[in-house]
mmCIF file of C-alpha atoms in Angstrom:
data_model
loop_
_atom_site.group_PDB
_atom_site.id
_atom_site.type_symbol
_atom_site.label_atom_id
_atom_site.label_comp_id
_atom_site.label_asym_id
_atom_site.label_seq_id
_atom_site.Cartn_x
_atom_site.Cartn_y
_atom_site.Cartn_z
ATOM 1 C CA MET A 1 49.498 -163.755 -112.674
ATOM 2 C CA GLU A 2 48.570 -165.380 -109.362
ATOM 3 C CA LYS A 3 47.712 -169.052 -109.486
ATOM 4 C CA ILE A 4 44.342 -170.216 -108.189
ATOM 5 C CA ASP A 5 44.535 -172.751 -105.353
ATOM 6 C CA TRP A 6 42.015 -175.279 -106.645
ATOM 7 C CA ASN A 7 42.479 -177.585 -103.640
ATOM 8 C CA LYS A 8 41.360 -174.891 -101.228
ATOM 9 C CA ILE A 9 38.437 -173.897 -103.418
ATOM 10 C CA ALA A 10 37.376 -177.552 -103.723
ATOM 11 C CA PHE A 11 37.488 -178.008 -99.960
ATOM 12 C CA PHE A 12 35.560 -174.815 -99.208
ATOM 13 C CA SER A 13 33.038 -175.726 -101.922
ATOM 14 C CA ALA A 14 32.544 -179.138 -100.302
ATOM 15 C CA LEU A 15 31.918 -177.373 -96.988
ATOM 16 C CA CYS A 16 29.305 -175.168 -98.658
ATOM 17 C CA PHE A 17 27.734 -178.264 -100.208
ATOM 18 C CA PHE A 18 27.656 -180.106 -96.884
ATOM 19 C CA LEU A 19 26.258 -177.163 -94.917
ATOM 20 C CA SER A 20 23.658 -176.556 -97.643
ATOM 21 C CA ALA A 21 22.490 -180.146 -97.139
ATOM 22 C CA VAL A 22 22.290 -179.588 -93.382
ATOM 23 C CA GLU A 23 20.302 -176.392 -93.854
ATOM 24 C CA TYR A 24 17.992 -178.018 -96.395
ATOM 25 C CA ALA A 25 17.037 -180.579 -93.753
ATOM 26 C CA VAL A 26 16.066 -177.865 -91.234
ATOM 27 C CA PRO A 27 12.354 -176.944 -91.434
ATOM 28 C CA LYS A 28 11.666 -173.314 -92.318
ATOM 29 C CA PRO A 29 8.661 -171.552 -90.781
ATOM 30 C CA LEU A 30 8.264 -169.236 -93.793
ATOM 31 C CA PRO A 31 9.464 -169.154 -97.403
ATOM 32 C CA PHE A 32 12.794 -167.390 -98.095
ATOM 33 C CA PHE A 33 13.874 -167.617 -94.436
ATOM 34 C CA LYS A 34 17.364 -169.116 -94.267
ATOM 35 C CA ILE A 35 19.742 -169.771 -91.412
ATOM 36 C CA GLY A 36 22.698 -169.296 -93.732
ATOM 37 C CA PHE A 37 24.955 -172.203 -92.685
ATOM 38 C CA ALA A 38 26.489 -172.323 -96.183
ATOM 39 C CA ASN A 39 27.699 -168.729 -95.788
ATOM 40 C CA LEU A 40 30.216 -169.783 -93.121
ATOM 41 C CA PRO A 41 32.836 -171.108 -95.581
ATOM 42 C CA VAL A 42 32.545 -167.923 -97.667
ATOM 43 C CA LEU A 43 32.913 -165.822 -94.515
ATOM 44 C CA ILE A 44 36.025 -167.724 -93.395
ATOM 45 C CA SER A 45 37.499 -167.755 -96.903
ATOM 46 C CA LEU A 46 37.936 -163.972 -96.831
ATOM 47 C CA SER A 47 40.969 -164.466 -94.592
ATOM 48 C CA VAL A 48 42.599 -167.325 -96.491
ATOM 49 C CA LEU A 49 41.641 -167.058 -100.168
ATOM 50 C CA LYS A 50 42.428 -164.467 -102.803
ATOM 51 C CA LYS A 51 39.599 -162.161 -103.877
ATOM 52 C CA LYS A 52 39.024 -163.955 -107.180
ATOM 53 C CA GLU A 53 39.039 -167.319 -105.361
ATOM 54 C CA THR A 54 36.383 -166.119 -102.917
ATOM 55 C CA LEU A 55 34.297 -164.791 -105.794
ATOM 56 C CA LEU A 56 34.582 -168.152 -107.563
ATOM 57 C CA LEU A 57 33.579 -169.872 -104.313
ATOM 58 C CA VAL A 58 30.435 -167.715 -104.144
ATOM 59 C CA PHE A 59 29.325 -168.868 -107.604
ATOM 60 C CA LEU A 60 30.141 -172.503 -106.814
ATOM 61 C CA LYS A 61 28.138 -172.213 -103.587
ATOM 62 C CA ILE A 62 25.134 -170.959 -105.547
ATOM 63 C CA PHE A 63 25.373 -173.869 -107.983
ATOM 64 C CA LEU A 64 25.921 -176.520 -105.298
ATOM 65 C CA GLN A 65 23.049 -175.197 -103.177
ATOM 66 C CA ALA A 66 20.784 -175.459 -106.218
ATOM 67 C CA VAL A 67 21.911 -179.043 -106.834
ATOM 68 C CA ILE A 68 21.375 -180.220 -103.253
ATOM 69 C CA SER A 69 17.932 -178.596 -103.049
ATOM 70 C CA GLY A 70 16.900 -179.404 -106.622
ATOM 71 C CA THR A 71 16.228 -175.768 -107.509
ATOM 72 C CA LEU A 72 18.700 -175.167 -110.335
ATOM 73 C CA PHE A 73 15.897 -174.370 -112.804
ATOM 74 C CA SER A 74 13.499 -172.734 -110.377
ATOM 75 C CA TYR A 75 12.718 -169.289 -109.012
ATOM 76 C CA VAL A 76 14.752 -170.208 -105.916
ATOM 77 C CA PHE A 77 17.920 -170.192 -108.018
ATOM 78 C CA ILE A 78 17.291 -166.592 -109.109
ATOM 79 C CA PHE A 79 16.729 -165.488 -105.515
ATOM 80 C CA SER A 80 19.736 -167.476 -104.280
ATOM 81 C CA PHE A 81 21.945 -166.104 -107.056
ATOM 82 C CA ALA A 82 21.039 -162.478 -106.372
ATOM 83 C CA GLY A 83 21.262 -162.847 -102.595
ATOM 84 C CA SER A 84 24.534 -164.787 -102.579
ATOM 85 C CA VAL A 85 26.258 -162.451 -105.056
ATOM 86 C CA ALA A 86 25.105 -159.382 -103.107
ATOM 87 C CA SER A 87 26.246 -160.983 -99.850
ATOM 88 C CA GLY A 88 29.617 -162.105 -101.207
ATOM 89 C CA LEU A 89 30.435 -158.792 -102.884
ATOM 90 C CA SER A 90 29.399 -156.751 -99.841
ATOM 91 C CA MET A 91 31.544 -158.866 -97.491
ATOM 92 C CA MET A 92 34.513 -158.693 -99.880
ATOM 93 C CA LEU A 93 34.147 -154.911 -100.208
ATOM 94 C CA VAL A 94 33.857 -154.327 -96.457
ATOM 95 C CA TYR A 95 36.774 -156.688 -95.760
ATOM 96 C CA PHE A 96 38.929 -154.963 -98.394
ATOM 97 C CA ILE A 97 38.170 -151.491 -96.977
ATOM 98 C CA PHE A 98 38.461 -152.240 -93.250
ATOM 99 C CA ARG A 99 40.546 -155.437 -93.296
ATOM 100 C CA ASN A 100 41.897 -155.792 -89.722
ATOM 101 C CA LYS A 101 39.375 -153.335 -88.288
ATOM 102 C CA ILE A 102 36.282 -155.502 -88.708
ATOM 103 C CA SER A 103 35.449 -158.875 -87.173
ATOM 104 C CA PHE A 104 33.681 -161.892 -88.621
ATOM 105 C CA VAL A 105 30.591 -160.680 -86.761
ATOM 106 C CA GLY A 106 30.507 -157.403 -88.676
ATOM 107 C CA LEU A 107 31.223 -159.127 -91.984
ATOM 108 C CA SER A 108 28.495 -161.699 -91.382
ATOM 109 C CA VAL A 109 25.885 -159.063 -90.531
ATOM 110 C CA CYS A 110 26.800 -157.031 -93.634
ATOM 111 C CA GLY A 111 26.550 -160.115 -95.832
ATOM 112 C CA GLY A 112 23.277 -161.290 -94.311
ATOM 113 C CA LEU A 113 21.566 -157.923 -94.704
ATOM 114 C CA ALA A 114 22.832 -157.520 -98.290
ATOM 115 C CA ASN A 115 21.504 -160.997 -99.098
ATOM 116 C CA ASN A 116 18.035 -160.225 -97.788
ATOM 117 C CA ILE A 117 17.824 -156.751 -99.316
ATOM 118 C CA ALA A 118 18.557 -158.269 -102.738
ATOM 119 C CA GLN A 119 15.940 -161.006 -102.240
ATOM 120 C CA ILE A 120 13.333 -158.553 -100.931
ATOM 121 C CA PHE A 121 13.877 -156.415 -104.024
ATOM 122 C CA LEU A 122 13.337 -159.414 -106.319
ATOM 123 C CA ALA A 123 10.298 -160.541 -104.333
ATOM 124 C CA GLY A 124 8.780 -157.112 -104.810
ATOM 125 C CA VAL A 125 9.516 -157.030 -108.537
ATOM 126 C CA PHE A 126 8.485 -160.570 -109.489
ATOM 127 C CA MET A 127 6.045 -161.812 -106.848
ATOM 128 C CA PHE A 128 4.476 -159.591 -104.214
ATOM 129 C CA GLY A 129 4.717 -156.089 -105.617
ATOM 130 C CA SER A 130 4.048 -153.393 -103.026
ATOM 131 C CA ASN A 131 2.895 -156.102 -100.596
ATOM 132 C CA VAL A 132 6.550 -157.015 -100.072
ATOM 133 C CA LYS A 133 6.521 -154.422 -97.284
ATOM 134 C CA PHE A 134 4.689 -156.982 -95.146
ATOM 135 C CA ILE A 135 7.487 -159.568 -95.323
ATOM 136 C CA ALA A 136 10.481 -157.193 -95.399
ATOM 137 C CA PRO A 137 10.616 -156.364 -91.636
ATOM 138 C CA PRO A 138 10.508 -159.981 -90.365
ATOM 139 C CA MET A 139 12.988 -161.080 -93.058
ATOM 140 C CA LEU A 140 15.473 -158.361 -92.120
ATOM 141 C CA CYS A 141 15.020 -159.062 -88.417
ATOM 142 C CA VAL A 142 15.611 -162.792 -88.809
ATOM 143 C CA SER A 143 18.540 -162.113 -91.157
ATOM 144 C CA PHE A 144 20.193 -159.851 -88.592
ATOM 145 C CA CYS A 145 19.785 -162.409 -85.802
ATOM 146 C CA THR A 146 21.017 -165.416 -87.795
ATOM 147 C CA SER A 147 23.956 -163.575 -89.380
ATOM 148 C CA LEU A 148 24.925 -162.208 -85.959
ATOM 149 C CA ALA A 149 24.889 -165.741 -84.512
ATOM 150 C CA LEU A 150 26.902 -167.125 -87.440
ATOM 151 C CA GLY A 151 29.432 -164.308 -87.109
ATOM 152 C CA ILE A 152 29.888 -164.986 -83.392
ATOM 153 C CA PHE A 153 30.398 -168.699 -84.102
ATOM 154 C CA ALA A 154 32.906 -167.973 -86.904
ATOM 155 C CA GLU A 155 34.834 -165.602 -84.637
ATOM 156 C CA SER A 156 35.026 -168.165 -81.828
ATOM 157 C CA PHE A 157 35.812 -171.080 -84.146
ATOM 158 C CA CYS A 158 38.623 -169.366 -86.071
ATOM 159 C CA ARG A 159 40.227 -168.151 -82.852
ATOM 160 C CA LYS A 160 40.526 -171.736 -81.551
ATOM 161 C CA SER A 161 40.779 -173.762 -84.765
ATOM 162 C CA VAL A 162 43.963 -175.624 -85.705
ATOM 163 C CA TRP A 163 42.521 -176.244 -89.181
ATOM 164 C CA PHE A 164 41.995 -172.518 -89.763
ATOM 165 C CA ASN A 165 45.530 -171.731 -88.648
ATOM 166 C CA GLU A 166 46.868 -174.338 -91.074
ATOM 167 C CA LEU A 167 44.999 -172.541 -93.832
ATOM 168 C CA VAL A 168 46.433 -169.169 -92.818
ATOM 169 C CA LEU A 169 49.943 -170.659 -92.712
ATOM 170 C CA GLU A 170 49.275 -172.371 -96.073
ATOM 171 C CA THR A 171 50.141 -175.873 -94.876
ATOM 172 C CA PRO A 172 50.415 -178.293 -97.837
ATOM 173 C CA VAL A 173 47.364 -180.501 -98.343
ATOM 174 C CA LYS A 174 46.813 -184.027 -99.599
ATOM 175 C CA ILE A 175 43.258 -183.941 -100.884
ATOM 176 C CA GLY A 176 42.530 -187.064 -102.885
ATOM 177 C CA SER A 177 39.872 -187.815 -105.465
ATOM 178 C CA ALA A 178 37.446 -190.652 -104.758
ATOM 179 C CA PHE A 179 34.631 -189.791 -107.104
ATOM 180 C CA SER A 180 33.401 -192.064 -109.853
ATOM 181 C CA GLU A 181 30.568 -191.662 -112.329
ATOM 182 C CA SER A 182 27.433 -193.356 -111.008
ATOM 183 C CA GLU A 183 24.595 -191.732 -112.926
ATOM 184 C CA LYS A 184 24.011 -189.856 -116.159
ATOM 185 C CA LEU A 185 21.160 -187.793 -117.449
ATOM 186 C CA ASN A 186 19.233 -189.827 -120.021
ATOM 187 C CA PHE A 187 17.014 -188.766 -122.898
ATOM 188 C CA PHE A 188 13.797 -189.636 -121.041
ATOM 189 C CA ASN A 189 14.700 -187.363 -118.107
ATOM 190 C CA ILE A 190 15.524 -184.456 -120.415
ATOM 191 C CA PHE A 191 12.460 -184.936 -122.650
ATOM 192 C CA ILE A 192 9.845 -185.213 -119.896
ATOM 193 C CA SER A 193 11.469 -182.392 -117.914
ATOM 194 C CA ALA A 194 11.373 -180.136 -120.987
ATOM 195 C CA ILE A 195 7.619 -180.818 -121.331
ATOM 196 C CA GLY A 196 7.127 -180.040 -117.628
ATOM 197 C CA PHE A 197 9.035 -176.764 -117.894
ATOM 198 C CA ALA A 198 7.086 -175.782 -121.008
ATOM 199 C CA ILE A 199 3.732 -176.304 -119.283
ATOM 200 C CA LEU A 200 4.841 -174.405 -116.182
ATOM 201 C CA ILE A 201 6.196 -171.486 -118.196
ATOM 202 C CA PHE A 202 3.601 -171.104 -120.945
ATOM 203 C CA ARG A 203 0.320 -172.408 -119.466
ATOM 204 C CA ASN A 204 -1.869 -170.637 -116.907
ATOM 205 C CA SER A 205 -4.346 -173.431 -116.240
ATOM 206 C CA VAL A 206 -4.530 -174.372 -112.551
ATOM 207 C CA PHE A 207 -5.361 -177.981 -113.517
ATOM 208 C CA GLU A 208 -2.412 -178.334 -115.921
ATOM 209 C CA ILE A 209 0.081 -176.727 -113.558
ATOM 210 C CA TYR A 210 -0.905 -178.861 -110.577
ATOM 211 C CA PHE A 211 -0.924 -181.970 -112.763
ATOM 212 C CA VAL A 212 2.762 -181.251 -113.452
ATOM 213 C CA VAL A 213 3.393 -180.601 -109.745
ATOM 214 C CA VAL A 214 1.854 -183.930 -108.697
ATOM 215 C CA LEU A 215 3.427 -185.878 -111.584
ATOM 216 C CA PHE A 216 6.973 -184.730 -110.844
ATOM 217 C CA ALA A 217 6.514 -185.078 -107.090
ATOM 218 C CA VAL A 218 5.655 -188.740 -107.757
ATOM 219 C CA LEU A 219 8.635 -189.121 -110.112
ATOM 220 C CA VAL A 220 10.962 -187.636 -107.502
ATOM 221 C CA PHE A 221 9.554 -190.059 -104.928
ATOM 222 C CA ILE A 222 10.026 -193.013 -107.307
ATOM 223 C CA LYS A 223 13.651 -191.998 -107.851
ATOM 224 C CA LYS A 224 14.017 -192.124 -104.047
ATOM 225 C CA ARG A 225 15.058 -188.496 -103.852
ATOM 226 C CA LYS A 226 14.289 -186.553 -100.691
ATOM 227 C CA LEU A 227 10.777 -185.193 -101.163
ATOM 228 C CA LYS A 228 9.640 -182.356 -98.897
ATOM 229 C CA ILE A 229 5.932 -181.604 -99.150
ATOM 230 C CA LEU A 230 5.473 -179.169 -96.243
ATOM 231 C CA PRO A 231 7.761 -176.379 -97.629
ATOM 232 C CA SER A 232 5.872 -176.564 -100.950
ATOM 233 C CA VAL A 233 2.497 -176.376 -99.218
ATOM 234 C CA LEU A 234 3.684 -173.393 -97.161
ATOM 235 C CA LEU A 235 5.004 -171.688 -100.273
ATOM 236 C CA ILE A 236 1.667 -172.079 -102.092
ATOM 237 C CA PHE A 237 -0.213 -170.892 -99.012
ATOM 238 C CA PHE A 238 1.809 -167.682 -98.616
ATOM 239 C CA VAL A 239 1.856 -166.866 -102.339
ATOM 240 C CA VAL A 240 -1.937 -167.239 -102.432
ATOM 241 C CA LEU A 241 -2.280 -165.243 -99.222
ATOM 242 C CA PHE A 242 -0.277 -162.302 -100.564
ATOM 243 C CA SER A 243 -2.114 -162.470 -103.893
ATOM 244 C CA LEU A 244 -5.406 -161.996 -102.067
ATOM 245 C CA PHE A 245 -4.222 -158.562 -100.893
ATOM 246 C CA SER A 246 -4.563 -157.399 -104.512
ATOM 247 C CA PRO A 247 -8.197 -158.336 -105.253
ATOM 248 C CA HIS A 248 -9.554 -158.460 -108.780
ATOM 249 C CA GLY A 249 -12.345 -160.337 -110.520
ATOM 250 C CA LYS A 250 -15.509 -161.816 -109.051
ATOM 251 C CA ILE A 251 -15.934 -161.376 -105.289
ATOM 252 C CA LEU A 252 -16.320 -164.788 -103.621
ATOM 253 C CA PHE A 253 -16.735 -163.560 -100.054
ATOM 254 C CA THR A 254 -15.576 -160.829 -97.690
ATOM 255 C CA PHE A 255 -13.224 -161.358 -94.766
ATOM 256 C CA GLY A 256 -13.262 -158.235 -92.598
ATOM 257 C CA ASN A 257 -12.296 -155.380 -94.903
ATOM 258 C CA LEU A 258 -10.720 -157.699 -97.475
ATOM 259 C CA ASN A 259 -12.596 -158.880 -100.548
ATOM 260 C CA ILE A 260 -11.594 -162.438 -101.516
ATOM 261 C CA THR A 261 -11.828 -162.504 -105.290
ATOM 262 C CA LEU A 262 -11.744 -165.356 -107.808
ATOM 263 C CA GLY A 263 -9.118 -163.657 -109.985
ATOM 264 C CA ALA A 264 -6.676 -163.130 -107.108
ATOM 265 C CA LEU A 265 -7.213 -166.697 -105.864
ATOM 266 C CA ILE A 266 -6.534 -168.239 -109.284
ATOM 267 C CA LEU A 267 -3.496 -166.016 -109.824
ATOM 268 C CA GLY A 268 -2.086 -167.032 -106.439
ATOM 269 C CA LEU A 269 -2.674 -170.733 -107.123
ATOM 270 C CA VAL A 270 -1.021 -170.467 -110.548
ATOM 271 C CA LYS A 271 2.006 -168.612 -109.143
ATOM 272 C CA GLY A 272 2.408 -170.968 -106.187
ATOM 273 C CA GLY A 273 1.935 -174.100 -108.284
ATOM 274 C CA ARG A 274 4.354 -172.860 -110.910
ATOM 275 C CA LEU A 275 7.066 -172.167 -108.330
ATOM 276 C CA CYS A 276 6.646 -175.586 -106.680
ATOM 277 C CA GLY A 277 6.533 -177.263 -110.081
ATOM 278 C CA PHE A 278 9.926 -175.770 -110.965
ATOM 279 C CA VAL A 279 11.361 -177.226 -107.760
ATOM 280 C CA PHE A 280 10.024 -180.751 -108.389
ATOM 281 C CA VAL A 281 11.023 -180.793 -112.068
ATOM 282 C CA SER A 282 14.488 -179.592 -111.089
ATOM 283 C CA GLN A 283 14.779 -182.301 -108.428
ATOM 284 C CA PHE A 284 13.814 -184.920 -111.009
ATOM 285 C CA LEU A 285 16.286 -183.662 -113.602
ATOM 286 C CA ILE A 286 19.358 -182.879 -111.493
ATOM 287 C CA LEU A 287 21.176 -185.890 -110.157
ATOM 288 C CA LYS A 288 23.061 -186.156 -106.891
ATOM 289 C CA ASN A 289 26.340 -187.125 -108.577
ATOM 290 C CA ILE A 290 27.387 -185.156 -111.638
ATOM 291 C CA PHE A 291 30.326 -186.301 -113.746
ATOM 292 C CA PHE A 292 32.495 -183.931 -115.763
ATOM 293 C CA PRO A 293 35.474 -185.108 -117.835
ATOM 294 C CA GLY A 294 39.001 -183.657 -117.829
ATOM 295 C CA ARG A 295 40.332 -181.057 -115.387
ATOM 296 C CA VAL A 296 36.844 -179.885 -114.516
ATOM 297 C CA GLY A 297 35.975 -183.474 -113.673
ATOM 298 C CA LYS A 298 38.982 -183.776 -111.362
ATOM 299 C CA PHE A 299 38.046 -180.547 -109.597
ATOM 300 C CA PHE A 300 34.440 -181.635 -109.047
ATOM 301 C CA SER A 301 35.572 -185.110 -108.024
ATOM 302 C CA ASN A 302 37.650 -183.475 -105.269
ATOM 303 C CA ILE A 303 34.581 -181.545 -104.142
ATOM 304 C CA MET A 304 32.478 -184.719 -104.044
ATOM 305 C CA SER A 305 35.250 -186.655 -102.312
ATOM 306 C CA CYS A 306 35.496 -184.054 -99.533
ATOM 307 C CA PHE A 307 31.706 -183.804 -99.343
ATOM 308 C CA SER A 308 31.442 -187.592 -98.964
ATOM 309 C CA LYS A 309 33.988 -187.605 -96.142
ATOM 310 C CA LEU A 310 32.298 -184.701 -94.375
ATOM 311 C CA SER A 311 28.925 -186.451 -94.685
ATOM 312 C CA GLU A 312 30.285 -189.632 -93.095
ATOM 313 C CA ILE A 313 31.577 -187.847 -90.007
ATOM 314 C CA LYS A 314 29.864 -188.896 -86.792
ATOM 315 C CA ILE A 315 30.599 -186.666 -83.844
ATOM 316 C CA ARG A 316 29.325 -186.791 -80.296
ATOM 317 C CA LEU A 317 29.029 -183.122 -79.550
ATOM 318 C CA THR A 318 28.845 -181.563 -76.128
ATOM 319 C CA LYS A 319 29.008 -177.958 -75.057
ATOM 320 C CA GLU A 320 32.643 -178.447 -73.986
ATOM 321 C CA ASN A 321 33.985 -180.150 -77.131
ATOM 322 C CA PHE A 322 31.780 -178.617 -79.833
ATOM 323 C CA ILE A 323 34.469 -176.601 -81.610
ATOM 324 C CA SER A 324 37.374 -178.976 -80.926
ATOM 325 C CA GLN A 325 35.527 -182.001 -82.336
ATOM 326 C CA ILE A 326 34.513 -180.183 -85.519
ATOM 327 C CA ASP A 327 38.018 -178.762 -85.880
ATOM 328 C CA SER A 328 39.602 -182.186 -85.444
ATOM 329 C CA ARG A 329 37.479 -183.703 -88.183
ATOM 330 C CA LEU A 330 38.086 -180.814 -90.557
ATOM 331 C CA CYS A 331 41.842 -181.265 -90.045
ATOM 332 C CA LYS A 332 41.590 -184.973 -90.883
ATOM 333 C CA VAL A 333 39.564 -184.389 -94.039
ATOM 334 C CA TRP A 334 41.865 -181.510 -95.012
ATOM 335 C CA GLN A 335 44.926 -183.749 -94.662
ATOM 336 C CA ASN A 336 43.143 -186.720 -96.306
ATOM 337 C CA GLU A 337 43.371 -188.889 -93.186
ATOM 338 C CA ILE A 338 39.783 -190.210 -93.356
#
């Protein structure tokens, strides 16, 4: 039975974690639109990791993305899980079938489209119904463009990268652990979060749901976690907007050929508030540093150690040294020289 290279998986997971943090900081014009930075390590791993290691990396990426964005217990996690699994499996399948006959560009495009098709399907089932046809074309178009760009970058980077060649040649590594327990979940966090989840799941009152949204947004702010209001406002706006395309209940007013109804408006507000509430409650509950004892703890400490070193990197990038500077830093972290 082949042994799993936990050092490589830890390093690639840290890269996913770091790139997820970078992507989280980039404003998104519309909900569900993603650049897909965190897919780069998965894309590159196809050439250097075993199939089961890449599959494990996909699941770790999903978990780490949820932690960094505070969406582990939210609708976003379901969408991310479905999209990432579909993307990972499709890239693995295509790579296994064509191997040396397909480039990173082709793999990236396949993965990006599979990701969005899975998310569009879920959006149609759980949120927008038949109205999903309005968001499907722009989502697929953006997905194609971003995955194409990421594939081109991966192709260029791996062709020039010393770090990537070390991985292919299986150069020994010296990854060290520098993680220590700094925070723990306490009873108050769990208790109040459980109440918040219960209200969001079982209550349909606009007042109650938005009370939870505001309360946990304040709690997240008090805990000095990164609080992003604009994405939540945009999410509520678009959920309400799409709900209005399925009018029911008392007609409030007419906009062109569309009847704006009280029932559709309330339903949209409840859905939007519930989704945002899950995000804020998740951000309050999930801590930045998570401690696990034993071998699992050592593995996650390696991930956090690499993530910390990657986060501390300061590079002066120019068009000429863009790839070489990134490659140099990756080599130093890989060989534990930082």
